[in-house]
Amino acid sequence: MTKSQAETELKALREEIETHNHNYYVLAQPTISDYEFDKLLERLIEIESQFPDLVTPDSPSQRVGGTVTKIFPTVVHKERMMSLSNTYSPEELREFVKRVQKELNAEGLTEAEFACELKFDGVAVSLIYRDGLFVQGATRGDGTTGDDITPNLKTIPTIPLRLKSPNDERAQVLLKGEIEVRGEVFMLKEDFETLNAQSEKQFANPRNATAGTLKQQDSREVAKRKLTFTAYFLSSDLLSDTVSHWERLRLLELLGFNVSPHRTLATKIEEIDSFLNEWEEKRDRLPFDIDGAVIKLNSIRQQNLLGATSKAPRWAIAYKFSARQAETRLRDVTYQVGRVGTVTPVAELEPVFLAGSTISRSTLHNFDEIARLELHVGDFVVLEKSGDVIPKVVRAVIEKRPIDAKPILPPTHCPSCQTPLINPEGEVNLYCPNEDHCPAQIQGRILHYASRNAMDIENLGEAVVEQLLKEGLIGDVGDIYSIEKQRLISLERFGEKSAQNLLEAIESSKLRPLERLLFGLGIRHVGLATARILARKFTSIDDLASASLEALEQTEEVGATIAKSVHDYFRKPSTLLLIEKLKRAGVNMKGEKSETIENAHFSGKSVVFTGTLESLTREKASEEVLKRGGKVSGSISKKTDYVVAGSEAGSKLEKAKKLGVRILSEAEFLSLLSP
Ligand SMILES: [Zn+2]
C-alpha cells in the first residue's frame, strides 16, 4: 500500500466509522453489526500503525485511549461555568418566573419564554471545538478554572471528535472558528450496575462512578467504562444573540451532538408545572439518573439583559425533585456474610411503601455507618430514595426513640459459622476468617462462580444453591459438576425437566473462557478486567498458578496488591484441591490463545439446542458456538437468538415458535458455522 492509497482509505474509513458511531450512540439506529464495526476499526488501526504520521486528532482510533496523564493541566474557562441556583420549593419557582417576567416588563419586553429541560445527574464539562475539530475538554472545577481532561473525553463515543457538516447555513458558520459546547457526562444505570458487578471497588451511584472515571489517569481505563454525553449549551462569537437557546439546541443536534429530546418551551407557570410533574413521576423509568429540571429564559438577548449575581445567573433556576422519604421502624439488625467473609449489617424494617415498592430490608454497609446514624433497635428511622436505585436509612428519629430501644453492638461471632470475627487494622469491616468452612462464604462463592459475568450458569440461583448445600449435594464450587440427576430429582421443587435444565447449564459452563473462570474463582482484587489480562498473558491456569510474584508484578496493569493476592491464592491447599476437582470435571483451563473463530452469526448470541443432531454431538455443537463467541443455554426465553432443532425436537420447539425465536435446522446451523 502506498502512502497516498493509505491516506484515501483512512479518510473513507474515518467517515464511515464516525457515521456508524453516530447512528449507534446518538440516533440509536445502528445499520451494521458490532462485528462489522469492529472490523472497520481494526482495519483503521492497522493502516494507522503502518503510517503513524497519518494519524489525525479526530481519528476514531483516538477513542480507544492510551494517553496517561499524571497531573491534569489547568484550563481557564472562557466564560465562567456558573452553577445554577436551585430550589426544592414550587413557590420559589413561581417567584423566579414572576421576577423574570417583571424585570422584562420593566425593560418594555412583553412575554418571557422558558426552556424546560431535564437536569442530568452527572458531571458538567466544557468542550472547545476549533474549525470543527474537538481540541480541548475540561471539568467545571471552581467555575473559573477546571482540569483539562481532553484524552479522557475523547474516548466517549457521544462526543464528536469532528463536527458533522450539516446542510444548514447557520450550522455551517460554526465549522469555521471557535465554539464552546457544554453538557453533562453521565453513566446509564445499566452500565453502572454492570461496572459495580464487575469490579471490587463499589461506587455509590452513577454520578459517583462518572466522576471517578473522568479522573482516571489512564484514558484506556476511561474507554472501558461506558460514559455518555448530552449537550445543553452552545456559545460562540460566531453566533448572534438573536439565536435563542432553543435554536442552539437544534444546532447542537445538527452538529452531531446528543441533545435530550425531553424538553419543552413554556410561557405559563402551569406549563412549567406540568413538565415538572410529568418527569418527577417518570424519572424512575429513564435509563439514567436525573435529579430535577432546569428552567432557562429562552432568549439569549434577554439572558444577557438579566445578567448574573456573583454566584449564579439570574435567568435560570434548577428545580430539584424532593428525595422520596418514608418513616418506618427498625425491628432488628441482622448480619450477612459475603463471599470474602465481610460481615455486613442489614436493617430489618417494618415493611413500608416507598417510591413504587415495599421495603423491608436495607443495607447499613458497616459499623461506622451505624455509629454515625446513632441507630438503636426499635428506633423510628427515615428511609430515603434519592438518585440511587436502592433506598437507604438516612437518620434515626431520635425524639421518637422508645424507652426500650437497644443500642447496637457489633457481633463478636460469625452468624453463619460462629467463628470469632476479626477486624483488620485500618478497615471498617468485620471479617469471618473461616474462609474454607464458613457456609455463608461458600454459598457466596458458588453464587459468584455461577453469576452472569463469571461462569454464567442459569438456574443456579440463591434458593437452589442454598438447597443444594443444605441437602449436602455440594460442599464447594467444584462439586457442582458431580451432581447426580437422580439425587436432584429426589429433591423438593425439582422435576425431571428442571433437573435436566440445571445440569445442562452446568455442563455448558465447562467451556467458558479462562478469564471467566479466573473471575469466577473470586480471587481478591481480581475483577473481570484483571481476569482478562491474566488470561491473555498466562496460557493456562497451571501457568498462572506457578507464576512467580515477580512475573505477576511485571504483568501490564497488575500492581503489587493484585500480584500478591493472586500469588497467595494459588498457594493455598484449598485452592489446589479445588482446581484439581474442576480439572477432573473437564472445566476449560486454557487461555484465550486456544481457539476463537470470528463469526458474526454467533458472536454475542444465545443458542438453545433441542432434539438429536445427526452429524455431531450436542457437546461438540455447543463448543462450536462458544468458540464463536456465542452462549449456549438450556432453556428458551425471549433473549434466545436461535433454537437449533434436531430430530424429535420436543416442547422447546413449540415454545420457540410461540416466542418467535428463530429456528434453525441442523443444516442451517452448520452452514452458519462457516460463513
Ligand atoms: Zn463464618
XYZ file of C-alpha atoms and ligand atoms in Angstrom:
676
model
C 0.000 0.000 0.000
C 1.392 3.414 -0.913
C 1.059 6.371 1.401
C -1.456 8.101 -0.827
C -3.559 4.936 -1.026
C -3.434 4.734 2.755
C -4.494 8.339 3.046
C -7.500 7.805 0.799
C -8.619 4.662 2.586
C -8.124 6.205 6.035
C -10.274 9.170 5.139
C -13.090 6.936 3.909
C -12.790 4.646 6.945
C -12.895 7.518 9.423
C -16.013 8.945 7.869
C -17.687 5.575 7.753
C -16.803 4.715 11.363
C -17.933 8.062 12.741
C -21.213 7.762 10.823
C -21.801 4.359 12.403
C -20.829 5.741 15.807
C -23.396 8.488 15.410
C -26.062 6.047 14.192
C -25.416 3.775 17.120
C -24.895 6.124 20.058
C -26.793 9.264 19.160
C -29.591 8.050 16.883
C -29.790 4.554 18.435
C -30.296 3.179 14.925
C -27.308 1.013 14.047
C -27.124 -0.128 10.452
C -24.292 -2.649 10.805
C -23.446 -5.354 13.350
C -20.938 -4.807 16.163
C -18.736 -7.331 14.445
C -18.658 -5.421 11.183
C -17.986 -2.231 13.122
C -15.042 -3.791 14.958
C -13.665 -4.957 11.606
C -13.682 -1.394 10.257
C -11.963 -0.098 13.372
C -9.355 -2.864 13.239
C -8.607 -2.038 9.611
C -8.218 1.651 10.506
C -5.826 0.907 13.361
C -3.859 -1.489 11.183
C -3.277 1.134 8.470
C -2.526 3.836 11.036
C 0.108 1.656 12.655
C 1.793 1.284 9.261
C 1.650 5.024 8.642
C 1.822 6.635 12.097
C 2.223 10.125 10.665
C -1.221 9.823 9.084
C -2.930 9.587 12.487
C -5.156 12.639 12.939
C -6.581 14.009 16.213
C -10.124 13.249 15.030
C -9.396 9.654 14.055
C -11.820 7.176 15.703
C -8.713 5.263 16.819
C -8.258 8.026 19.413
C -11.362 6.754 21.195
C -9.519 3.642 22.326
C -7.432 5.798 24.649
C -3.806 5.295 25.585
C -2.708 8.649 26.953
C -1.600 8.577 30.578
C -1.837 11.908 32.416
C -0.220 12.212 35.829
C -1.464 15.706 36.631
C -4.238 17.274 34.586
C -3.284 20.754 33.288
C -5.450 23.659 34.422
C -7.718 25.441 31.971
C -9.210 28.910 32.380
C -12.811 28.896 31.176
C -13.513 31.475 28.503
C -16.887 32.158 30.056
C -17.421 31.293 33.724
C -19.120 27.952 34.315
C -21.566 29.035 36.974
C -23.727 26.616 38.806
C -27.413 27.397 38.868
C -29.295 28.488 41.950
C -31.603 25.701 42.914
C -34.786 25.110 44.806
C -36.965 22.288 46.033
C -39.953 24.564 46.506
C -42.664 25.127 43.874
C -43.337 28.536 45.494
C -39.761 29.663 44.926
C -40.009 28.504 41.348
C -43.143 30.621 40.910
C -41.342 33.612 42.400
C -38.461 33.100 39.976
C -40.809 33.130 36.991
C -42.648 36.206 38.282
C -39.427 38.085 38.988
C -38.044 37.380 35.494
C -41.309 38.483 33.900
C -41.410 41.659 35.950
C -37.870 42.622 35.059
C -38.501 42.024 31.382
C -41.691 44.092 31.554
C -39.724 46.917 33.124
C -37.461 46.807 30.060
C -40.508 47.136 27.852
C -40.445 43.484 26.794
C -43.633 41.523 26.812
C -43.721 37.810 27.385
C -40.949 35.651 28.757
C -40.452 32.249 27.198
C -38.779 29.460 29.189
C -36.976 26.356 28.024
C -37.600 23.394 30.357
C -35.037 20.586 30.320
C -34.090 17.608 32.470
C -31.267 18.048 34.943
C -28.872 15.155 34.361
C -27.187 13.812 37.469
C -23.665 13.600 36.109
C -20.544 15.714 35.726
C -20.613 19.006 33.788
C -17.866 19.558 31.220
C -16.900 22.203 28.683
C -15.743 21.255 25.168
C -13.905 23.565 22.779
C -14.068 22.995 19.014
C -11.850 24.889 16.624
C -12.678 24.761 12.911
C -14.924 21.800 13.604
C -12.295 19.816 15.493
C -12.514 18.864 19.178
C -9.419 20.464 20.710
C -9.990 20.743 24.446
C -12.311 19.442 27.124
C -12.362 20.451 30.774
C -14.197 19.924 34.026
C -16.119 22.736 35.676
C -13.642 22.922 38.552
C -14.330 26.046 40.604
C -16.187 27.635 37.683
C -13.272 29.846 36.659
C -10.649 27.164 36.109
C -11.043 23.437 35.552
C -8.933 20.392 34.705
C -8.021 19.643 31.105
C -9.245 16.069 30.617
C -9.254 16.024 26.803
C -7.774 12.491 26.348
C -10.404 11.041 28.678
C -13.262 12.853 26.973
C -12.076 11.716 23.543
C -12.916 8.139 24.480
C -16.621 8.949 24.926
C -18.392 7.911 21.719
C -21.134 10.550 22.006
C -18.576 13.378 21.972
C -17.884 14.121 18.291
C -14.157 14.381 17.517
C -15.092 16.302 14.383
C -18.384 18.112 13.996
C -20.799 16.964 11.345
C -21.198 19.261 8.404
C -24.933 19.661 8.063
C -26.873 21.204 5.246
C -27.747 24.272 7.315
C -26.360 27.721 6.833
C -26.212 28.675 10.493
C -24.558 25.406 11.490
C -22.035 25.745 8.648
C -20.838 29.041 10.111
C -19.868 27.236 13.313
C -17.405 24.977 11.492
C -15.007 27.875 10.924
C -13.808 29.373 14.162
C -14.198 28.524 17.826
C -17.265 27.288 19.657
C -17.851 26.101 23.192
C -20.245 23.272 23.964
C -21.245 22.376 27.496
C -23.107 19.392 28.711
C -23.174 16.527 31.124
C -21.127 13.334 31.145
C -23.051 10.521 32.795
C -23.390 6.760 33.027
C -26.522 4.781 32.225
C -27.998 2.944 35.215
C -27.482 -0.358 33.432
C -23.804 0.310 32.695
C -23.338 1.432 36.282
C -24.725 -1.836 37.596
C -22.520 -3.844 35.256
C -19.485 -1.846 36.362
C -20.208 -2.499 40.033
C -20.840 -6.185 39.344
C -17.503 -6.490 37.554
C -15.220 -4.620 39.884
C -14.454 -4.974 43.531
C -14.493 -1.234 44.097
C -18.123 -0.263 44.570
C -19.407 3.139 43.510
C -22.357 4.610 45.402
C -24.234 5.790 42.326
C -23.749 6.508 38.602
C -22.664 10.117 39.241
C -20.006 8.940 41.619
C -18.796 6.371 39.092
C -18.705 9.024 36.352
C -16.692 11.476 38.444
C -14.263 8.707 39.441
C -13.878 7.582 35.843
C -13.170 11.055 34.456
C -10.346 11.432 36.968
C -8.583 8.257 35.789
C -5.034 8.949 34.719
C -5.072 6.302 32.007
C -7.532 7.092 29.245
C -7.689 3.402 28.282
C -9.444 2.813 31.594
C -11.956 5.524 30.722
C -12.572 3.930 27.326
C -13.522 0.659 29.036
C -16.175 2.257 31.233
C -19.244 3.276 29.355
C -19.746 7.010 29.651
C -22.091 9.077 27.599
C -22.568 12.787 26.912
C -25.520 15.054 26.360
C -25.127 18.677 25.254
C -27.195 21.601 26.586
C -25.237 24.781 25.928
C -23.656 26.348 22.873
C -21.733 29.603 22.831
C -19.661 31.261 20.130
C -18.724 34.679 18.860
C -19.897 33.343 15.510
C -23.495 33.327 16.764
C -25.670 36.392 17.155
C -27.551 36.830 20.419
C -30.770 36.655 18.414
C -30.238 32.904 18.122
C -32.241 31.561 21.051
C -31.214 28.806 23.438
C -33.833 26.532 21.844
C -32.401 27.149 18.360
C -28.916 26.471 19.715
C -30.023 23.072 20.970
C -31.235 22.322 17.450
C -27.844 23.438 16.057
C -26.078 21.127 18.504
C -28.120 18.229 17.152
C -27.214 19.155 13.593
C -23.523 19.247 14.523
C -23.754 15.660 15.761
C -24.386 16.007 19.491
C -26.761 14.062 21.603
C -29.374 16.502 22.947
C -32.098 15.298 25.267
C -35.435 15.085 23.441
C -37.251 15.518 26.769
C -37.586 19.288 26.633
C -40.298 21.822 26.099
C -40.914 25.566 25.703
C -43.299 27.236 28.134
C -44.666 30.719 28.716
C -47.078 29.947 31.544
C -46.253 28.686 35.002
C -48.864 25.930 34.535
C -46.922 24.620 31.555
C -43.719 24.560 33.578
C -45.526 22.767 36.410
C -46.874 20.118 34.119
C -43.362 19.456 32.703
C -42.026 19.084 36.248
C -44.856 16.825 37.352
C -44.526 14.635 34.309
C -40.831 13.987 34.880
C -40.988 13.715 38.636
C -43.345 10.828 38.034
C -41.480 9.270 35.095
C -37.924 9.693 36.406
C -37.554 6.076 37.536
C -38.350 4.857 34.053
C -35.493 6.782 32.455
C -32.346 4.721 31.759
C -30.256 7.380 33.555
C -30.497 9.396 36.760
C -31.911 12.903 36.825
C -32.219 14.987 39.955
C -34.585 17.630 38.700
C -35.234 20.005 35.835
C -33.677 23.234 34.602
C -35.785 26.236 33.657
C -33.989 28.816 31.489
C -35.041 32.005 29.805
C -35.007 31.110 26.117
C -33.865 34.388 24.591
C -30.090 34.885 24.848
C -30.558 38.631 24.487
C -32.898 38.604 27.492
C -30.471 36.377 29.385
C -27.735 38.956 28.858
C -30.067 41.703 29.968
C -30.753 39.991 33.285
C -27.121 39.050 33.860
C -25.867 37.202 36.900
C -25.235 37.623 40.595
C -21.780 36.778 41.901
C -22.895 33.186 42.288
C -25.431 32.296 39.642
C -27.168 33.515 36.511
C -30.428 35.366 37.172
C -32.166 33.893 34.127
C -32.148 30.239 35.109
C -33.062 28.018 38.028
C -32.668 24.343 38.804
C -35.730 22.745 40.307
C -34.710 19.686 42.295
C -37.071 16.833 42.841
C -37.502 16.156 46.509
C -35.889 12.992 47.751
C -38.584 10.482 48.441
C -38.731 9.543 52.082
C -40.728 7.297 54.329
C -40.650 6.677 58.042
C -40.710 3.206 59.484
C -39.379 1.193 62.402
C -36.107 -0.617 62.746
C -37.140 -4.048 64.030
C -33.723 -5.613 64.157
C -30.267 -5.662 62.665
C -29.061 -8.906 61.070
C -25.731 -9.777 59.509
C -24.839 -11.004 56.075
C -21.544 -12.711 55.395
C -20.178 -12.146 51.889
C -18.023 -14.440 49.772
C -14.782 -12.976 51.112
C -16.039 -13.059 54.698
C -17.101 -9.420 55.033
C -19.842 -9.041 57.626
C -22.470 -6.508 56.557
C -25.195 -5.262 58.922
C -28.676 -5.218 57.411
C -31.615 -3.203 58.754
C -34.739 -5.328 59.166
C -37.587 -2.871 58.803
C -41.295 -2.829 59.314
C -42.434 -3.027 55.664
C -43.121 0.392 54.195
C -44.139 1.549 50.723
C -41.685 3.954 49.120
C -41.424 5.177 45.524
C -43.113 2.237 43.908
C -42.037 -0.693 46.043
C -42.347 -2.163 49.522
C -39.124 -2.027 51.505
C -38.428 -4.347 54.422
C -34.623 -4.573 54.378
C -31.834 -2.152 53.688
C -28.073 -2.484 53.961
C -26.329 -0.457 56.662
C -22.933 -1.012 55.000
C -20.741 -1.237 58.151
C -20.487 -0.351 61.832
C -19.156 3.117 61.232
C -22.429 3.842 59.486
C -24.477 2.515 62.438
C -22.434 4.667 64.817
C -22.771 7.708 62.580
C -26.558 7.300 62.497
C -26.636 6.529 66.245
C -29.090 3.751 65.463
C -30.915 1.736 68.125
C -33.068 -1.322 67.561
C -36.670 -0.133 67.965
C -35.944 3.335 66.547
C -38.151 5.073 64.045
C -35.950 5.681 61.021
C -36.203 7.741 57.847
C -35.674 5.827 54.618
C -34.752 7.802 51.551
C -34.630 7.022 47.885
C -32.624 9.625 46.000
C -30.846 9.116 42.706
C -29.752 5.677 43.804
C -31.853 2.712 42.987
C -31.732 1.224 46.475
C -33.346 3.137 49.353
C -31.252 3.657 52.458
C -31.661 4.632 56.096
C -30.615 8.285 56.386
C -31.379 9.012 60.041
C -32.988 7.881 63.243
C -35.865 9.964 64.586
C -34.219 10.459 67.986
C -37.151 12.404 69.500
C -39.403 9.390 68.943
C -36.999 6.857 70.439
C -38.859 4.330 72.651
C -37.540 3.784 76.181
C -36.769 0.166 75.469
C -34.714 0.904 72.314
C -31.465 -1.061 72.395
C -28.044 0.149 71.298
C -26.486 -1.965 68.552
C -23.256 -3.728 69.406
C -21.053 -5.269 66.747
C -21.330 -9.070 66.640
C -18.398 -10.990 68.072
C -19.017 -14.237 66.182
C -19.901 -15.139 62.602
C -23.684 -15.555 62.281
C -23.121 -18.397 59.832
C -20.323 -20.476 61.397
C -19.877 -18.936 64.880
C -16.147 -18.328 64.354
C -14.882 -15.260 66.287
C -14.772 -12.283 63.923
C -11.684 -10.217 63.176
C -11.294 -6.517 62.401
C -8.140 -5.966 60.325
C -6.311 -2.773 61.150
C -7.333 0.189 59.067
C -10.541 -1.434 57.821
C -14.082 -0.548 58.815
C -15.387 -4.044 58.166
C -15.513 -7.128 60.339
C -14.487 -10.403 58.738
C -15.138 -14.069 59.342
C -11.685 -15.688 58.992
C -13.063 -19.196 58.451
C -12.867 -18.962 54.672
C -12.736 -22.683 53.911
C -15.652 -23.859 56.017
C -17.999 -20.924 56.629
C -21.299 -21.904 54.933
C -22.198 -18.308 54.106
C -18.853 -17.730 52.385
C -19.124 -20.994 50.481
C -22.605 -20.070 49.319
C -21.417 -16.603 48.302
C -18.539 -18.079 46.320
C -20.763 -20.529 44.480
C -23.238 -17.784 43.585
C -20.394 -15.613 42.362
C -18.990 -18.505 40.318
C -22.384 -19.049 38.686
C -23.104 -15.346 38.122
C -23.674 -13.839 34.708
C -20.237 -12.260 34.289
C -18.453 -15.353 35.608
C -19.417 -18.888 34.516
C -22.964 -17.814 33.725
C -24.848 -20.846 34.982
C -28.525 -20.191 34.514
C -30.877 -21.690 37.098
C -28.182 -21.825 39.777
C -29.597 -19.001 41.873
C -29.648 -18.282 45.579
C -32.532 -20.585 46.528
C -31.112 -23.539 44.575
C -27.585 -23.133 45.951
C -28.937 -22.914 49.471
C -30.952 -26.089 48.953
C -28.037 -27.995 47.403
C -25.759 -27.011 50.285
C -28.359 -27.905 52.876
C -29.020 -31.306 51.326
C -25.308 -31.983 51.178
C -25.159 -32.383 47.376
C -22.345 -29.864 47.190
C -19.693 -28.569 49.566
C -17.815 -26.211 47.280
C -17.750 -24.831 43.734
C -16.034 -27.944 42.376
C -18.870 -30.210 43.494
C -21.478 -28.754 41.170
C -20.022 -30.811 38.310
C -20.662 -34.103 40.021
C -24.304 -33.593 40.979
C -26.289 -36.687 40.056
C -29.526 -36.239 38.215
C -31.410 -38.820 40.294
C -30.444 -37.138 43.579
C -31.526 -33.821 42.154
C -34.920 -35.142 41.085
C -35.466 -36.553 44.553
C -35.270 -33.031 45.988
C -38.279 -30.916 46.657
C -39.047 -28.437 43.865
C -37.036 -30.388 41.283
C -38.668 -32.294 38.464
C -37.186 -34.250 35.584
C -37.139 -31.171 33.389
C -35.799 -28.608 35.827
C -33.073 -31.062 36.850
C -32.124 -31.577 33.213
C -32.024 -27.830 32.559
C -29.781 -27.189 35.547
C -27.389 -29.973 34.602
C -27.186 -28.755 31.014
C -26.438 -25.240 32.206
C -23.711 -26.571 34.497
C -22.314 -28.709 31.674
C -22.052 -25.812 29.241
C -20.162 -23.728 31.806
C -17.203 -26.088 31.386
C -16.349 -24.435 28.084
C -16.236 -20.847 29.287
C -13.038 -18.932 28.519
C -10.288 -18.911 31.140
C -10.928 -15.251 32.028
C -14.456 -16.091 33.192
C -13.144 -18.923 35.319
C -10.500 -16.684 36.894
C -13.109 -14.061 37.697
C -15.491 -16.759 38.937
C -12.971 -18.123 41.429
C -13.388 -14.878 43.343
C -9.701 -14.178 43.954
C -9.460 -10.963 45.954
C -8.823 -7.863 43.837
C -9.334 -9.790 40.591
C -12.236 -8.200 38.753
C -13.295 -9.108 35.244
C -10.843 -6.710 33.611
C -7.874 -8.084 35.563
C -9.010 -11.653 34.896
C -8.957 -10.872 31.185
C -5.427 -9.515 31.358
C -4.194 -12.545 33.299
C -5.897 -14.964 30.902
C -4.147 -13.323 27.967
C -0.709 -13.337 29.493
C -0.809 -16.805 31.052
C -1.845 -19.518 28.662
C -3.348 -21.848 31.242
C -4.325 -21.979 34.875
C -1.223 -24.080 35.653
C 0.910 -21.440 34.028
C -0.696 -18.784 36.218
C -0.637 -20.906 39.383
C 3.103 -21.482 39.075
C 3.947 -17.896 38.121
C 6.394 -16.160 40.435
C 5.446 -12.998 42.277
C 7.868 -11.107 40.024
C 6.267 -12.447 36.863
C 2.848 -11.426 38.147
C 4.037 -7.960 39.092
C 5.520 -7.472 35.658
C 2.180 -8.093 34.016
C 0.796 -4.970 32.437
C -1.787 -3.237 34.627
C -1.285 -5.674 37.510
C 0.010 -3.913 40.594
C 1.712 -5.293 43.671
C -1.561 -5.807 45.568
C -3.176 -7.892 42.843
C 0.038 -9.819 42.203
C 0.337 -10.751 45.869
C -3.311 -11.701 46.103
C -3.082 -13.999 43.063
C 0.204 -15.474 44.255
C -1.201 -16.201 47.722
C -4.403 -17.642 46.316
C -2.625 -20.313 44.287
C -0.505 -21.342 47.260
C -3.419 -22.291 49.485
C -4.052 -26.039 49.778
C -7.800 -25.500 49.406
C -7.231 -23.762 46.060
C -5.142 -26.625 44.736
C -7.823 -29.125 45.729
C -10.496 -27.039 44.048
C -8.523 -26.620 40.804
C -7.899 -30.361 40.755
C -11.635 -31.024 41.116
C -12.510 -28.588 38.325
C -9.871 -30.124 36.070
C -11.214 -33.604 36.617
C -14.680 -32.335 35.775
C -13.350 -31.105 32.438
C -13.645 -27.360 33.027
C -11.672 -25.370 30.445
C -8.360 -24.233 31.924
C -6.717 -22.967 28.770
C -6.164 -19.346 27.859
C -7.555 -17.088 25.204
C -4.999 -18.100 22.682
C -6.577 -21.535 22.432
C -9.105 -21.136 19.700
C -11.528 -18.462 18.786
C -13.225 -18.137 15.480
C -14.716 -14.873 14.386
C -18.257 -15.297 13.264
C -20.896 -12.606 13.266
C -23.771 -15.094 13.302
C -22.916 -16.335 16.763
C -20.916 -13.585 18.437
C -22.894 -12.463 21.497
C -25.850 -14.692 20.564
C -27.716 -17.090 22.793
C -28.391 -20.563 21.359
C -30.590 -23.408 22.610
C -30.354 -26.972 21.275
C -33.294 -29.322 21.178
C -33.746 -32.809 19.747
C -30.999 -35.053 18.389
C -28.374 -33.787 15.984
C -27.213 -36.202 13.272
C -23.703 -35.125 12.371
C -22.285 -34.040 15.727
C -22.922 -34.420 19.450
C -24.584 -31.690 21.414
C -21.351 -31.092 23.361
C -19.428 -30.612 20.139
C -22.115 -28.306 18.768
C -22.067 -26.245 21.969
C -18.320 -25.986 21.764
C -18.537 -24.645 18.212
C -20.971 -21.956 19.348
C -18.787 -20.954 22.307
C -15.701 -20.766 20.129
C -17.539 -18.243 18.009
C -18.312 -16.040 20.996
C -21.868 -17.314 21.497
C -23.619 -18.676 24.536
C -25.439 -21.964 24.979
C -28.455 -22.057 27.215
C -30.627 -24.895 28.491
C -33.932 -23.074 28.352
C -35.697 -20.787 25.935
C -36.597 -17.221 26.761
C -37.197 -14.030 24.860
C -33.455 -13.477 24.968
C -32.740 -16.629 22.963
C -31.479 -15.838 19.460
C -31.602 -19.291 17.855
C -33.107 -22.650 18.611
C -31.328 -25.428 16.766
C -33.852 -28.203 16.240
C -32.627 -31.746 15.654
C -34.866 -34.739 15.071
C -37.581 -35.473 17.636
C -37.466 -31.915 18.945
C -39.995 -31.507 21.732
C -41.649 -28.776 23.722
C -38.732 -26.379 23.313
C -39.573 -26.131 19.637
C -43.172 -25.229 20.475
C -42.030 -22.592 22.899
C -39.597 -21.151 20.337
C -42.437 -20.815 17.842
C -44.615 -19.130 20.418
C -41.898 -16.617 21.336
C -40.969 -16.024 17.717
C -37.374 -17.190 18.219
C -35.519 -18.022 15.019
C -35.413 -21.801 14.484
C -32.511 -23.398 12.652
C -32.368 -26.873 11.155
C -29.141 -28.782 11.645
C -28.103 -27.999 8.060
C -28.757 -24.290 8.523
C -26.809 -24.342 11.782
C -23.826 -25.982 10.097
C -23.858 -23.510 7.242
C -23.861 -20.557 9.668
C -20.823 -22.031 11.439
C -18.756 -21.456 8.313
C -19.938 -18.244 6.719
Zn -18.301 -17.646 59.126
